[in-house]
Amino acid sequence: MIKETFSQDETEKFGYELGIKAEPGQIYCLSGDLGVGKTVFTKGFAKGLDIDEHITSPTFTIINEYHGRLPLYHFDVYRIGSSDEMYDIGYEEYINGEGVCIIEWANLIEDILPDEYLHIELKYKDMSREMILNPVGEKYEKIVEELTK
C-alpha cells in the first residue's frame, strides 16, 4: 500500500490514525532520508496513543519512552554502530514488551528485527511524501488491509 501526503499535518494525521488502532506488542519500522517525516509520523502516532509529551527524535539517546494508553518506545538507530549495541540498551525487552515500538532507521538493524512488523518507507515525491507500507507477517497484513478499506 502507498499513502501519499502533501503536508506535515497530513503525515502526522496518518500516524495518528495508526496510533489510535495500535495494540500491545506492535512494531513499526521506519526508513527514509533525513527530514522526510519519520519523527513527524511518530508525533501523530503518539497522539493516537493519548501521549501528551513533546515527541523528539532520540538520535543521541537511541530510545525515548513515552506513556499514554500504551507505552511507546521510540528508537532512532541512526547513530548505532552495530546491531549488537541494541542488546546493551535492552532492545529485546522493548520489542517483546506490552508497549508499541517505532524504530527509525530500522534498515540499519535488519538482522535483528523480529519476524513480524510493519515497515514504512518514507520518500520525497515532487510536492508530496510517499509512505510505502510493507507488512511483514500476517497481523501486519491485516492492519494494511484495514487501511485500504
PDB file of C-alpha atoms in Angstrom:
ATOM      1  CA  MET A   1       0.000   0.000   0.000  1.00  0.00           C
ATOM      2  CA  ILE A   2       1.185   3.522  -0.768  1.00  0.00           C
ATOM      3  CA  LYS A   3      -0.091   6.509   1.216  1.00  0.00           C
ATOM      4  CA  GLU A   4       0.663   9.946  -0.201  1.00  0.00           C
ATOM      5  CA  THR A   5       0.624  13.065   1.977  1.00  0.00           C
ATOM      6  CA  PHE A   6       1.022  16.687   0.945  1.00  0.00           C
ATOM      7  CA  SER A   7       1.992  18.327   4.236  1.00  0.00           C
ATOM      8  CA  GLN A   8       3.478  17.617   7.641  1.00  0.00           C
ATOM      9  CA  ASP A   9      -0.039  17.803   9.079  1.00  0.00           C
ATOM     10  CA  GLU A  10      -1.221  15.035   6.742  1.00  0.00           C
ATOM     11  CA  THR A  11       1.803  12.876   7.602  1.00  0.00           C
ATOM     12  CA  GLU A  12       1.129  13.414  11.310  1.00  0.00           C
ATOM     13  CA  LYS A  13      -2.575  12.627  10.815  1.00  0.00           C
ATOM     14  CA  PHE A  14      -1.727   9.311   9.160  1.00  0.00           C
ATOM     15  CA  GLY A  15       0.493   8.441  12.125  1.00  0.00           C
ATOM     16  CA  TYR A  16      -2.394   9.380  14.412  1.00  0.00           C
ATOM     17  CA  GLU A  17      -4.755   7.025  12.560  1.00  0.00           C
ATOM     18  CA  LEU A  18      -2.352   4.140  13.089  1.00  0.00           C
ATOM     19  CA  GLY A  19      -1.723   5.127  16.712  1.00  0.00           C
ATOM     20  CA  ILE A  20      -5.430   5.027  17.555  1.00  0.00           C
ATOM     21  CA  LYS A  21      -5.577   1.416  16.367  1.00  0.00           C
ATOM     22  CA  ALA A  22      -2.251   0.348  17.914  1.00  0.00           C
ATOM     23  CA  GLU A  23      -2.162  -2.723  20.118  1.00  0.00           C
ATOM     24  CA  PRO A  24       0.379  -4.000  22.653  1.00  0.00           C
ATOM     25  CA  GLY A  25       3.476  -5.575  21.142  1.00  0.00           C
ATOM     26  CA  GLN A  26       3.230  -3.963  17.715  1.00  0.00           C
ATOM     27  CA  ILE A  27       6.390  -2.870  15.925  1.00  0.00           C
ATOM     28  CA  TYR A  28       6.620  -0.169  13.264  1.00  0.00           C
ATOM     29  CA  CYS A  29       9.888   0.160  11.360  1.00  0.00           C
ATOM     30  CA  LEU A  30      10.506   3.452   9.583  1.00  0.00           C
ATOM     31  CA  SER A  31      13.090   4.195   6.927  1.00  0.00           C
ATOM     32  CA  GLY A  32      13.805   7.123   4.647  1.00  0.00           C
ATOM     33  CA  ASP A  33      16.125  10.061   4.120  1.00  0.00           C
ATOM     34  CA  LEU A  34      16.876  12.675   6.765  1.00  0.00           C
ATOM     35  CA  GLY A  35      13.995  15.111   7.141  1.00  0.00           C
ATOM     36  CA  VAL A  36      11.461  13.035   5.194  1.00  0.00           C
ATOM     37  CA  GLY A  37       8.976  12.863   8.098  1.00  0.00           C
ATOM     38  CA  LYS A  38       9.776   9.862  10.282  1.00  0.00           C
ATOM     39  CA  THR A  39       9.550  11.858  13.509  1.00  0.00           C
ATOM     40  CA  VAL A  40       6.509  13.793  12.241  1.00  0.00           C
ATOM     41  CA  PHE A  41       4.763  10.455  11.657  1.00  0.00           C
ATOM     42  CA  THR A  42       5.796   9.356  15.161  1.00  0.00           C
ATOM     43  CA  LYS A  43       4.365  12.542  16.712  1.00  0.00           C
ATOM     44  CA  GLY A  44       0.990  11.725  15.204  1.00  0.00           C
ATOM     45  CA  PHE A  45       1.255   8.106  16.267  1.00  0.00           C
ATOM     46  CA  ALA A  46       1.956   9.218  19.845  1.00  0.00           C
ATOM     47  CA  LYS A  47      -1.134  11.464  19.808  1.00  0.00           C
ATOM     48  CA  GLY A  48      -3.138   8.414  18.757  1.00  0.00           C
ATOM     49  CA  LEU A  49      -1.854   6.701  21.912  1.00  0.00           C
ATOM     50  CA  ASP A  50      -3.019   9.677  24.040  1.00  0.00           C
ATOM     51  CA  ILE A  51       0.545  10.773  24.727  1.00  0.00           C
ATOM     52  CA  ASP A  52       0.717  14.466  25.592  1.00  0.00           C
ATOM     53  CA  GLU A  53       4.506  14.728  25.916  1.00  0.00           C
ATOM     54  CA  HIS A  54       6.613  16.560  23.328  1.00  0.00           C
ATOM     55  CA  ILE A  55       7.980  13.961  20.900  1.00  0.00           C
ATOM     56  CA  THR A  56      11.574  14.371  19.781  1.00  0.00           C
ATOM     57  CA  SER A  57      13.854  12.160  17.779  1.00  0.00           C
ATOM     58  CA  PRO A  58      16.102  10.177  20.137  1.00  0.00           C
ATOM     59  CA  THR A  59      19.095  10.449  17.800  1.00  0.00           C
ATOM     60  CA  PHE A  60      21.635  10.767  20.611  1.00  0.00           C
ATOM     61  CA  THR A  61      19.885   8.707  23.295  1.00  0.00           C
ATOM     62  CA  ILE A  62      18.811   5.913  20.906  1.00  0.00           C
ATOM     63  CA  ILE A  63      15.459   5.481  22.700  1.00  0.00           C
ATOM     64  CA  ASN A  64      12.767   7.674  24.237  1.00  0.00           C
ATOM     65  CA  GLU A  65       9.943   6.206  26.297  1.00  0.00           C
ATOM     66  CA  TYR A  66       6.506   7.794  26.445  1.00  0.00           C
ATOM     67  CA  HIS A  67       3.427   6.753  28.385  1.00  0.00           C
ATOM     68  CA  GLY A  68      -0.160   7.010  27.207  1.00  0.00           C
ATOM     69  CA  ARG A  69      -2.867   4.444  26.517  1.00  0.00           C
ATOM     70  CA  LEU A  70       0.081   2.142  25.781  1.00  0.00           C
ATOM     71  CA  PRO A  71       3.788   2.746  26.322  1.00  0.00           C
ATOM     72  CA  LEU A  72       5.601   3.973  23.219  1.00  0.00           C
ATOM     73  CA  TYR A  73       9.239   3.033  22.742  1.00  0.00           C
ATOM     74  CA  HIS A  74      10.675   5.337  20.094  1.00  0.00           C
ATOM     75  CA  PHE A  75      14.055   4.215  18.760  1.00  0.00           C
ATOM     76  CA  ASP A  76      16.342   6.166  16.439  1.00  0.00           C
ATOM     77  CA  VAL A  77      19.194   3.878  15.462  1.00  0.00           C
ATOM     78  CA  TYR A  78      20.866   6.283  13.012  1.00  0.00           C
ATOM     79  CA  ARG A  79      23.983   6.516  15.183  1.00  0.00           C
ATOM     80  CA  ILE A  80      24.127   2.887  16.253  1.00  0.00           C
ATOM     81  CA  GLY A  81      27.458   1.264  15.460  1.00  0.00           C
ATOM     82  CA  SER A  82      26.179  -2.298  15.175  1.00  0.00           C
ATOM     83  CA  SER A  83      23.095  -4.335  15.908  1.00  0.00           C
ATOM     84  CA  ASP A  84      24.862  -5.751  18.972  1.00  0.00           C
ATOM     85  CA  GLU A  85      24.659  -2.320  20.630  1.00  0.00           C
ATOM     86  CA  MET A  86      20.871  -2.636  20.621  1.00  0.00           C
ATOM     87  CA  TYR A  87      21.037  -5.503  23.091  1.00  0.00           C
ATOM     88  CA  ASP A  88      23.013  -3.307  25.510  1.00  0.00           C
ATOM     89  CA  ILE A  89      20.045  -0.910  25.779  1.00  0.00           C
ATOM     90  CA  GLY A  90      17.501  -3.662  26.425  1.00  0.00           C
ATOM     91  CA  TYR A  91      16.169  -4.000  22.883  1.00  0.00           C
ATOM     92  CA  GLU A  92      14.719  -7.469  23.454  1.00  0.00           C
ATOM     93  CA  GLU A  93      12.701  -6.345  26.476  1.00  0.00           C
ATOM     94  CA  TYR A  94      11.218  -3.470  24.485  1.00  0.00           C
ATOM     95  CA  ILE A  95      10.251  -5.419  21.369  1.00  0.00           C
ATOM     96  CA  ASN A  96       8.846  -8.277  23.426  1.00  0.00           C
ATOM     97  CA  GLY A  97       7.040  -5.964  25.850  1.00  0.00           C
ATOM     98  CA  GLU A  98       3.496  -4.684  26.165  1.00  0.00           C
ATOM     99  CA  GLY A  99       4.182  -1.335  24.524  1.00  0.00           C
ATOM    100  CA  VAL A 100       4.467  -0.283  20.901  1.00  0.00           C
ATOM    101  CA  CYS A 101       7.869   0.178  19.247  1.00  0.00           C
ATOM    102  CA  ILE A 102       8.666   2.633  16.493  1.00  0.00           C
ATOM    103  CA  ILE A 103      12.154   2.175  15.095  1.00  0.00           C
ATOM    104  CA  GLU A 104      13.533   4.965  12.895  1.00  0.00           C
ATOM    105  CA  TRP A 105      16.311   3.876  10.520  1.00  0.00           C
ATOM    106  CA  ALA A 106      15.237   0.256  11.043  1.00  0.00           C
ATOM    107  CA  ASN A 107      17.061  -0.728   7.852  1.00  0.00           C
ATOM    108  CA  LEU A 108      20.327  -0.364   9.838  1.00  0.00           C
ATOM    109  CA  ILE A 109      19.354  -3.220  12.178  1.00  0.00           C
ATOM    110  CA  GLU A 110      17.510  -5.517   9.762  1.00  0.00           C
ATOM    111  CA  ASP A 111      19.442  -8.517  11.039  1.00  0.00           C
ATOM    112  CA  ILE A 112      17.782  -8.302  14.472  1.00  0.00           C
ATOM    113  CA  LEU A 113      14.261  -7.203  13.552  1.00  0.00           C
ATOM    114  CA  PRO A 114      11.530  -9.567  14.763  1.00  0.00           C
ATOM    115  CA  ASP A 115       9.707 -11.965  12.448  1.00  0.00           C
ATOM    116  CA  GLU A 116       6.711  -9.647  12.145  1.00  0.00           C
ATOM    117  CA  TYR A 117       6.479  -5.848  11.848  1.00  0.00           C
ATOM    118  CA  LEU A 118       5.137  -3.094   9.634  1.00  0.00           C
ATOM    119  CA  HIS A 119       7.827  -1.444   7.541  1.00  0.00           C
ATOM    120  CA  ILE A 120       7.017   2.086   6.376  1.00  0.00           C
ATOM    121  CA  GLU A 121       9.392   3.642   3.883  1.00  0.00           C
ATOM    122  CA  LEU A 122       9.021   7.405   3.550  1.00  0.00           C
ATOM    123  CA  LYS A 123      10.145   9.088   0.329  1.00  0.00           C
ATOM    124  CA  TYR A 124      10.037  12.561  -1.156  1.00  0.00           C
ATOM    125  CA  LYS A 125       7.968  12.744  -4.322  1.00  0.00           C
ATOM    126  CA  ASP A 126       7.771  16.112  -6.062  1.00  0.00           C
ATOM    127  CA  MET A 127       5.489  18.176  -3.780  1.00  0.00           C
ATOM    128  CA  SER A 128       4.464  15.282  -1.535  1.00  0.00           C
ATOM    129  CA  ARG A 129       5.663  12.420   0.608  1.00  0.00           C
ATOM    130  CA  GLU A 130       5.053   8.828  -0.247  1.00  0.00           C
ATOM    131  CA  MET A 131       4.751   6.261   2.528  1.00  0.00           C
ATOM    132  CA  ILE A 132       5.154   2.718   1.286  1.00  0.00           C
ATOM    133  CA  LEU A 133       3.656   0.243   3.751  1.00  0.00           C
ATOM    134  CA  ASN A 134       5.192  -3.208   3.587  1.00  0.00           C
ATOM    135  CA  PRO A 135       3.693  -5.613   6.126  1.00  0.00           C
ATOM    136  CA  VAL A 136       5.901  -8.444   7.344  1.00  0.00           C
ATOM    137  CA  GLY A 137       3.699 -11.125   8.866  1.00  0.00           C
ATOM    138  CA  GLU A 138       0.004 -11.883   8.935  1.00  0.00           C
ATOM    139  CA  LYS A 139      -1.086  -9.480  11.682  1.00  0.00           C
ATOM    140  CA  TYR A 140       0.522  -6.550   9.846  1.00  0.00           C
ATOM    141  CA  GLU A 141      -1.033  -7.644   6.552  1.00  0.00           C
ATOM    142  CA  LYS A 142      -4.405  -7.285   8.311  1.00  0.00           C
ATOM    143  CA  ILE A 143      -3.518  -3.767   9.502  1.00  0.00           C
ATOM    144  CA  VAL A 144      -2.644  -2.669   5.961  1.00  0.00           C
ATOM    145  CA  GLU A 145      -5.763  -4.406   4.610  1.00  0.00           C
ATOM    146  CA  GLU A 146      -7.913  -2.397   7.077  1.00  0.00           C
ATOM    147  CA  LEU A 147      -6.277   0.852   5.915  1.00  0.00           C
ATOM    148  CA  THR A 148      -7.237   0.182   2.293  1.00  0.00           C
ATOM    149  CA  LYS A 149     -10.961  -0.167   3.118  1.00  0.00           C
TER     150      LYS A 149
END
